[in-house]
């Protein structure tokens, strides 16, 4: 078979961009139809007389544009019509006959009843006109103090010179990448990691370094080797209820990771959005090394995602750069939403947390009864389901989708060229009822009892 060979002379700019443009043109012209596999990076590099790195950057740029899909261990393909783009992460609403277990949404609790009185208070007691205007990126002093006091009660020291609001933790990731000057630079993360981090890195053309991991998370010796060889600007971690494996990094491992980063002068980004869900956990990394760690938190998982109120704790030396990134990206977090969030903290979140833990524990019992090989940690919204041979992740996700159950394939979490294990993530929090969750898990159990579908050779 003749290898597809583009004519790069027809395009302008750096070689990798010329190749990305050639890919786009070939797809539009029908020369590379949907579902077709592109040449390996080595084969195309040899054919064009360029470096493999040039092909890697071109394929990554075409993937960022939504033209290609990279399948670890299976090559790079032209995206099929209707297939989700890498940056797509739509919220799927429940439809009749379908059960969604693919996204970690907050557990189904009547949040309107909880927030309605607070909204009335803000309207009746506060200066509503001021809350509807522009404000500083730092929010009001009393709003910051409400969060600082709340964090102190959780054993997390904070102060005004370390605290910054953001529009949710996802926004906090982008602020951190921008504020620390990571555009086009290498960053490190666990081999399996939060897709929102990968999407942000792709958008900013960051070079993602996938670091080996075990059941606790990132391996310190692997991080040390990556720091010596690639010199990443920062390391991104979800040490508590790791996404997607649910792993819990012990305190000794956290200290070892911090020691490696201190030795190499690397910043640590601790994504702690799930940190309050378990009843007990090791000390957050920011409490162990406050001058090395940027700590990301949010009310999304523990209260409600619609508030879009998150926060960063950072070393004072970084706060100005992060505040500048905030001003340039969205200027501020809505003063009105900050006021509601501050009052929500004032009335206490403990009852809400305890109710969520009860729901998740009850649902985990259903999970482990129907799928005993699944991995779950106390408090986790999600579980990791290893797949028995010969099932493969994408194959199982497609079969589950055909059975009316949405799950998340392990490949979606694979960073760089990390070879994702065959498994899928299951959200226990997304279904609106225990009965729907049980039905979805039963369909998956029945699917595993059979064999994968056989696809005829083309």
PDB file of C-alpha atoms in Angstrom, residues 43-263:
ATOM      1  CA  UNK A  43       7.399   6.151   8.488  1.00  0.00           C
ATOM      2  CA  UNK A  44       6.135   9.611   7.550  1.00  0.00           C
ATOM      3  CA  UNK A  45       9.254  11.295   8.953  1.00  0.00           C
ATOM      4  CA  UNK A  46      11.448   9.066   6.767  1.00  0.00           C
ATOM      5  CA  UNK A  47       9.221   9.711   3.752  1.00  0.00           C
ATOM      6  CA  UNK A  48       9.336  13.504   4.167  1.00  0.00           C
ATOM      7  CA  UNK A  49      12.929  13.708   5.359  1.00  0.00           C
ATOM      8  CA  UNK A  50      12.067  15.453   8.617  1.00  0.00           C
ATOM      9  CA  UNK A  51      12.487  14.569  12.275  1.00  0.00           C
ATOM     10  CA  UNK A  52      10.050  12.367  14.160  1.00  0.00           C
ATOM     11  CA  UNK A  53       9.534  15.301  16.537  1.00  0.00           C
ATOM     12  CA  UNK A  54       8.156  17.381  13.661  1.00  0.00           C
ATOM     13  CA  UNK A  55       5.594  14.682  12.857  1.00  0.00           C
ATOM     14  CA  UNK A  56       4.696  14.365  16.561  1.00  0.00           C
ATOM     15  CA  UNK A  57       4.003  18.105  16.824  1.00  0.00           C
ATOM     16  CA  UNK A  58       1.999  18.122  13.579  1.00  0.00           C
ATOM     17  CA  UNK A  59      -0.171  15.196  14.656  1.00  0.00           C
ATOM     18  CA  UNK A  60      -0.703  16.826  18.061  1.00  0.00           C
ATOM     19  CA  UNK A  61      -1.740  20.102  16.418  1.00  0.00           C
ATOM     20  CA  UNK A  62      -4.165  18.291  14.097  1.00  0.00           C
ATOM     21  CA  UNK A  63      -5.577  16.438  17.121  1.00  0.00           C
ATOM     22  CA  UNK A  64      -5.995  19.760  18.962  1.00  0.00           C
ATOM     23  CA  UNK A  65      -8.004  21.032  15.980  1.00  0.00           C
ATOM     24  CA  UNK A  66     -10.289  18.024  16.284  1.00  0.00           C
ATOM     25  CA  UNK A  67      -9.129  16.407  13.014  1.00  0.00           C
ATOM     26  CA  UNK A  68      -7.388  13.337  14.403  1.00  0.00           C
ATOM     27  CA  UNK A  69      -7.745  10.873  17.255  1.00  0.00           C
ATOM     28  CA  UNK A  70      -4.643   9.280  18.781  1.00  0.00           C
ATOM     29  CA  UNK A  71      -5.147   5.777  20.166  1.00  0.00           C
ATOM     30  CA  UNK A  72      -2.243   4.734  22.390  1.00  0.00           C
ATOM     31  CA  UNK A  73      -0.703   1.567  20.982  1.00  0.00           C
ATOM     32  CA  UNK A  74      -3.001   1.676  17.950  1.00  0.00           C
ATOM     33  CA  UNK A  75      -1.853   4.676  15.932  1.00  0.00           C
ATOM     34  CA  UNK A  76      -3.458   7.925  14.805  1.00  0.00           C
ATOM     35  CA  UNK A  77      -6.729   8.051  12.897  1.00  0.00           C
ATOM     36  CA  UNK A  78      -8.904  10.597  11.113  1.00  0.00           C
ATOM     37  CA  UNK A  79     -11.786  11.451  13.416  1.00  0.00           C
ATOM     38  CA  UNK A  80     -15.083   9.823  12.494  1.00  0.00           C
ATOM     39  CA  UNK A  81     -18.126  12.024  11.856  1.00  0.00           C
ATOM     40  CA  UNK A  82     -19.961  12.523  15.161  1.00  0.00           C
ATOM     41  CA  UNK A  83     -17.017  11.269  17.248  1.00  0.00           C
ATOM     42  CA  UNK A  84     -16.286  13.514  20.220  1.00  0.00           C
ATOM     43  CA  UNK A  85     -13.367  15.869  19.689  1.00  0.00           C
ATOM     44  CA  UNK A  86     -10.529  15.709  22.241  1.00  0.00           C
ATOM     45  CA  UNK A  87     -11.696  18.915  23.916  1.00  0.00           C
ATOM     46  CA  UNK A  88     -15.347  17.898  23.996  1.00  0.00           C
ATOM     47  CA  UNK A  89     -16.748  17.010  27.414  1.00  0.00           C
ATOM     48  CA  UNK A  90     -20.474  17.707  27.151  1.00  0.00           C
ATOM     49  CA  UNK A  91     -22.798  17.130  30.073  1.00  0.00           C
ATOM     50  CA  UNK A  92     -25.079  14.322  28.968  1.00  0.00           C
ATOM     51  CA  UNK A  93     -28.582  14.559  30.325  1.00  0.00           C
ATOM     52  CA  UNK A  94     -30.535  11.422  31.149  1.00  0.00           C
ATOM     53  CA  UNK A  95     -32.603  10.179  28.229  1.00  0.00           C
ATOM     54  CA  UNK A  96     -35.184   7.439  28.326  1.00  0.00           C
ATOM     55  CA  UNK A  97     -33.494   4.081  28.008  1.00  0.00           C
ATOM     56  CA  UNK A  98     -29.958   5.473  28.534  1.00  0.00           C
ATOM     57  CA  UNK A  99     -27.921   5.520  31.722  1.00  0.00           C
ATOM     58  CA  UNK A 100     -24.884   7.777  31.991  1.00  0.00           C
ATOM     59  CA  UNK A 101     -21.960   6.660  34.149  1.00  0.00           C
ATOM     60  CA  UNK A 102     -19.342   8.684  32.343  1.00  0.00           C
ATOM     61  CA  UNK A 103     -19.019  12.053  34.101  1.00  0.00           C
ATOM     62  CA  UNK A 104     -18.300  12.933  37.740  1.00  0.00           C
ATOM     63  CA  UNK A 105     -21.196  15.262  38.412  1.00  0.00           C
ATOM     64  CA  UNK A 106     -22.237  16.106  41.997  1.00  0.00           C
ATOM     65  CA  UNK A 107     -24.541  13.571  43.609  1.00  0.00           C
ATOM     66  CA  UNK A 108     -28.296  14.168  43.120  1.00  0.00           C
ATOM     67  CA  UNK A 109     -29.369  16.324  46.074  1.00  0.00           C
ATOM     68  CA  UNK A 110     -31.952  19.130  46.145  1.00  0.00           C
ATOM     69  CA  UNK A 111     -29.549  22.051  45.954  1.00  0.00           C
ATOM     70  CA  UNK A 112     -32.283  24.547  45.086  1.00  0.00           C
ATOM     71  CA  UNK A 113     -33.797  24.140  48.551  1.00  0.00           C
ATOM     72  CA  UNK A 114     -30.373  24.754  50.065  1.00  0.00           C
ATOM     73  CA  UNK A 115     -29.516  27.854  48.012  1.00  0.00           C
ATOM     74  CA  UNK A 116     -32.899  29.587  47.709  1.00  0.00           C
ATOM     75  CA  UNK A 117     -32.789  31.105  51.237  1.00  0.00           C
ATOM     76  CA  UNK A 118     -29.225  32.322  50.620  1.00  0.00           C
ATOM     77  CA  UNK A 119     -30.244  34.028  47.389  1.00  0.00           C
ATOM     78  CA  UNK A 120     -33.063  35.791  49.227  1.00  0.00           C
ATOM     79  CA  UNK A 121     -30.620  36.895  51.941  1.00  0.00           C
ATOM     80  CA  UNK A 122     -28.239  38.335  49.375  1.00  0.00           C
ATOM     81  CA  UNK A 123     -31.064  40.188  47.648  1.00  0.00           C
ATOM     82  CA  UNK A 124     -32.610  41.515  50.873  1.00  0.00           C
ATOM     83  CA  UNK A 125     -29.573  42.186  53.041  1.00  0.00           C
ATOM     84  CA  UNK A 126     -26.678  42.803  50.700  1.00  0.00           C
ATOM     85  CA  UNK A 127     -25.846  45.712  48.413  1.00  0.00           C
ATOM     86  CA  UNK A 128     -27.130  43.951  45.301  1.00  0.00           C
ATOM     87  CA  UNK A 129     -26.132  46.712  42.894  1.00  0.00           C
ATOM     88  CA  UNK A 130     -22.500  46.461  43.978  1.00  0.00           C
ATOM     89  CA  UNK A 131     -22.591  42.701  43.584  1.00  0.00           C
ATOM     90  CA  UNK A 132     -23.836  43.128  40.020  1.00  0.00           C
ATOM     91  CA  UNK A 133     -20.933  45.356  39.000  1.00  0.00           C
ATOM     92  CA  UNK A 134     -17.253  44.837  38.239  1.00  0.00           C
ATOM     93  CA  UNK A 135     -14.914  44.004  41.097  1.00  0.00           C
ATOM     94  CA  UNK A 136     -11.293  43.105  41.776  1.00  0.00           C
ATOM     95  CA  UNK A 137     -10.021  39.659  40.842  1.00  0.00           C
ATOM     96  CA  UNK A 138      -9.379  39.014  44.545  1.00  0.00           C
ATOM     97  CA  UNK A 139     -13.036  39.389  45.541  1.00  0.00           C
ATOM     98  CA  UNK A 140     -14.161  41.231  48.676  1.00  0.00           C
ATOM     99  CA  UNK A 141     -12.098  40.886  51.877  1.00  0.00           C
ATOM    100  CA  UNK A 142     -14.996  39.308  53.788  1.00  0.00           C
ATOM    101  CA  UNK A 143     -15.534  36.780  50.972  1.00  0.00           C
ATOM    102  CA  UNK A 144     -11.870  35.771  51.058  1.00  0.00           C
ATOM    103  CA  UNK A 145     -11.990  35.591  54.848  1.00  0.00           C
ATOM    104  CA  UNK A 146     -14.974  33.236  54.738  1.00  0.00           C
ATOM    105  CA  UNK A 147     -12.940  30.798  52.643  1.00  0.00           C
ATOM    106  CA  UNK A 148      -9.782  31.262  54.703  1.00  0.00           C
ATOM    107  CA  UNK A 149     -11.694  30.514  57.928  1.00  0.00           C
ATOM    108  CA  UNK A 150     -13.357  27.494  56.335  1.00  0.00           C
ATOM    109  CA  UNK A 151      -9.996  26.109  55.155  1.00  0.00           C
ATOM    110  CA  UNK A 152      -8.485  26.694  58.602  1.00  0.00           C
ATOM    111  CA  UNK A 153     -11.235  24.508  60.066  1.00  0.00           C
ATOM    112  CA  UNK A 154     -10.122  21.779  57.656  1.00  0.00           C
ATOM    113  CA  UNK A 155      -6.505  22.059  58.779  1.00  0.00           C
ATOM    114  CA  UNK A 156      -5.349  23.939  55.667  1.00  0.00           C
ATOM    115  CA  UNK A 157      -3.580  27.206  56.540  1.00  0.00           C
ATOM    116  CA  UNK A 158      -4.432  30.083  54.193  1.00  0.00           C
ATOM    117  CA  UNK A 159      -3.955  33.831  54.136  1.00  0.00           C
ATOM    118  CA  UNK A 160      -4.964  36.746  51.934  1.00  0.00           C
ATOM    119  CA  UNK A 161      -1.542  36.897  50.250  1.00  0.00           C
ATOM    120  CA  UNK A 162      -1.835  33.234  49.211  1.00  0.00           C
ATOM    121  CA  UNK A 163      -5.478  33.103  48.208  1.00  0.00           C
ATOM    122  CA  UNK A 164      -7.041  33.721  44.793  1.00  0.00           C
ATOM    123  CA  UNK A 165     -10.546  32.970  43.496  1.00  0.00           C
ATOM    124  CA  UNK A 166     -11.135  31.289  40.142  1.00  0.00           C
ATOM    125  CA  UNK A 167     -14.106  30.147  38.086  1.00  0.00           C
ATOM    126  CA  UNK A 168     -13.852  26.523  39.183  1.00  0.00           C
ATOM    127  CA  UNK A 169     -10.796  24.278  39.375  1.00  0.00           C
ATOM    128  CA  UNK A 170     -10.681  23.806  35.587  1.00  0.00           C
ATOM    129  CA  UNK A 171     -10.184  27.560  35.262  1.00  0.00           C
ATOM    130  CA  UNK A 172      -7.585  27.301  38.026  1.00  0.00           C
ATOM    131  CA  UNK A 173      -5.607  24.811  35.924  1.00  0.00           C
ATOM    132  CA  UNK A 174      -5.545  27.221  32.998  1.00  0.00           C
ATOM    133  CA  UNK A 175      -4.570  30.147  35.246  1.00  0.00           C
ATOM    134  CA  UNK A 176      -1.698  28.114  36.645  1.00  0.00           C
ATOM    135  CA  UNK A 177      -0.393  27.106  33.223  1.00  0.00           C
ATOM    136  CA  UNK A 178      -0.584  30.708  32.035  1.00  0.00           C
ATOM    137  CA  UNK A 179       0.745  32.307  35.218  1.00  0.00           C
ATOM    138  CA  UNK A 180       3.734  29.963  35.418  1.00  0.00           C
ATOM    139  CA  UNK A 181       4.639  30.535  31.765  1.00  0.00           C
ATOM    140  CA  UNK A 182       3.984  26.983  30.630  1.00  0.00           C
ATOM    141  CA  UNK A 183       2.912  27.829  27.063  1.00  0.00           C
ATOM    142  CA  UNK A 184       4.941  25.540  24.798  1.00  0.00           C
ATOM    143  CA  UNK A 185       6.872  24.189  27.797  1.00  0.00           C
ATOM    144  CA  UNK A 186       7.077  20.651  29.237  1.00  0.00           C
ATOM    145  CA  UNK A 187       4.798  19.748  32.142  1.00  0.00           C
ATOM    146  CA  UNK A 188       4.616  16.427  33.985  1.00  0.00           C
ATOM    147  CA  UNK A 189       1.621  14.468  35.217  1.00  0.00           C
ATOM    148  CA  UNK A 190       0.627  10.934  36.112  1.00  0.00           C
ATOM    149  CA  UNK A 191       0.351   8.563  33.156  1.00  0.00           C
ATOM    150  CA  UNK A 192      -3.406   8.498  33.676  1.00  0.00           C
ATOM    151  CA  UNK A 193      -4.733  11.942  34.546  1.00  0.00           C
ATOM    152  CA  UNK A 194      -7.670  14.336  34.426  1.00  0.00           C
ATOM    153  CA  UNK A 195      -8.651  15.014  30.770  1.00  0.00           C
ATOM    154  CA  UNK A 196      -9.240  18.681  31.601  1.00  0.00           C
ATOM    155  CA  UNK A 197      -5.518  19.060  32.266  1.00  0.00           C
ATOM    156  CA  UNK A 198      -4.684  17.354  28.972  1.00  0.00           C
ATOM    157  CA  UNK A 199      -7.102  19.597  27.101  1.00  0.00           C
ATOM    158  CA  UNK A 200      -5.635  22.749  28.628  1.00  0.00           C
ATOM    159  CA  UNK A 201      -2.093  21.552  27.865  1.00  0.00           C
ATOM    160  CA  UNK A 202      -3.087  20.794  24.283  1.00  0.00           C
ATOM    161  CA  UNK A 203      -4.611  24.249  23.878  1.00  0.00           C
ATOM    162  CA  UNK A 204      -1.406  25.905  25.134  1.00  0.00           C
ATOM    163  CA  UNK A 205       0.859  23.565  23.140  1.00  0.00           C
ATOM    164  CA  UNK A 206       2.476  22.253  26.329  1.00  0.00           C
ATOM    165  CA  UNK A 207       4.631  19.153  26.055  1.00  0.00           C
ATOM    166  CA  UNK A 208       3.027  16.604  28.363  1.00  0.00           C
ATOM    167  CA  UNK A 209       5.370  14.185  30.128  1.00  0.00           C
ATOM    168  CA  UNK A 210       3.566  11.049  31.315  1.00  0.00           C
ATOM    169  CA  UNK A 211       5.157   9.745  34.522  1.00  0.00           C
ATOM    170  CA  UNK A 212       4.829   6.097  35.570  1.00  0.00           C
ATOM    171  CA  UNK A 213       2.460   5.360  38.423  1.00  0.00           C
ATOM    172  CA  UNK A 214       1.207   2.585  40.688  1.00  0.00           C
ATOM    173  CA  UNK A 215      -1.871   2.154  42.878  1.00  0.00           C
ATOM    174  CA  UNK A 216      -0.813   5.181  45.003  1.00  0.00           C
ATOM    175  CA  UNK A 217      -0.144   7.442  42.057  1.00  0.00           C
ATOM    176  CA  UNK A 218       3.039   8.935  40.625  1.00  0.00           C
ATOM    177  CA  UNK A 219       6.314   7.105  41.294  1.00  0.00           C
ATOM    178  CA  UNK A 220       8.992   9.406  42.797  1.00  0.00           C
ATOM    179  CA  UNK A 221      11.878   7.683  40.997  1.00  0.00           C
ATOM    180  CA  UNK A 222      10.090   8.032  37.647  1.00  0.00           C
ATOM    181  CA  UNK A 223       9.440  11.716  38.347  1.00  0.00           C
ATOM    182  CA  UNK A 224      13.093  12.210  39.277  1.00  0.00           C
ATOM    183  CA  UNK A 225      14.175  10.710  35.947  1.00  0.00           C
ATOM    184  CA  UNK A 226      11.674  12.890  34.054  1.00  0.00           C
ATOM    185  CA  UNK A 227      12.933  16.019  35.833  1.00  0.00           C
ATOM    186  CA  UNK A 228      16.551  15.211  34.986  1.00  0.00           C
ATOM    187  CA  UNK A 229      15.827  14.419  31.344  1.00  0.00           C
ATOM    188  CA  UNK A 230      13.038  16.845  30.401  1.00  0.00           C
ATOM    189  CA  UNK A 231      13.054  19.631  33.040  1.00  0.00           C
ATOM    190  CA  UNK A 232       9.270  20.159  33.361  1.00  0.00           C
ATOM    191  CA  UNK A 233       7.989  23.537  34.513  1.00  0.00           C
ATOM    192  CA  UNK A 234       5.454  21.936  36.869  1.00  0.00           C
ATOM    193  CA  UNK A 235       4.014  18.621  38.046  1.00  0.00           C
ATOM    194  CA  UNK A 236       0.236  18.159  38.124  1.00  0.00           C
ATOM    195  CA  UNK A 237      -1.247  15.627  40.563  1.00  0.00           C
ATOM    196  CA  UNK A 238      -4.590  14.463  41.949  1.00  0.00           C
ATOM    197  CA  UNK A 239      -3.216  12.776  45.066  1.00  0.00           C
ATOM    198  CA  UNK A 240      -6.594  12.264  46.780  1.00  0.00           C
ATOM    199  CA  UNK A 241      -9.049   9.992  44.921  1.00  0.00           C
ATOM    200  CA  UNK A 242      -6.913   9.990  41.796  1.00  0.00           C
ATOM    201  CA  UNK A 243      -8.773  10.475  38.539  1.00  0.00           C
ATOM    202  CA  UNK A 244      -9.480   7.904  37.076  1.00  0.00           C
ATOM    203  CA  UNK A 245      -7.989   5.136  39.251  1.00  0.00           C
ATOM    204  CA  UNK A 246      -9.349   6.358  42.656  1.00  0.00           C
ATOM    205  CA  UNK A 247      -5.852   5.881  44.099  1.00  0.00           C
ATOM    206  CA  UNK A 248      -4.984   7.541  47.415  1.00  0.00           C
ATOM    207  CA  UNK A 249      -1.410   8.805  47.732  1.00  0.00           C
ATOM    208  CA  UNK A 250      -0.056   8.163  51.225  1.00  0.00           C
ATOM    209  CA  UNK A 251       1.789  10.835  53.194  1.00  0.00           C
ATOM    210  CA  UNK A 252       5.180   9.179  52.731  1.00  0.00           C
ATOM    211  CA  UNK A 253       4.720   9.174  48.942  1.00  0.00           C
ATOM    212  CA  UNK A 254       3.569  12.793  49.019  1.00  0.00           C
ATOM    213  CA  UNK A 255       6.712  13.786  50.896  1.00  0.00           C
ATOM    214  CA  UNK A 256       8.898  11.825  48.456  1.00  0.00           C
ATOM    215  CA  UNK A 257       7.282  13.572  45.465  1.00  0.00           C
ATOM    216  CA  UNK A 258       7.754  16.964  47.113  1.00  0.00           C
ATOM    217  CA  UNK A 259      11.398  16.194  47.825  1.00  0.00           C
ATOM    218  CA  UNK A 260      12.007  15.410  44.149  1.00  0.00           C
ATOM    219  CA  UNK A 261      10.322  18.651  43.085  1.00  0.00           C
ATOM    220  CA  UNK A 262      12.267  20.674  45.648  1.00  0.00           C
ATOM    221  CA  UNK A 263      15.519  19.146  44.421  1.00  0.00           C
TER     222      UNK A 263
END
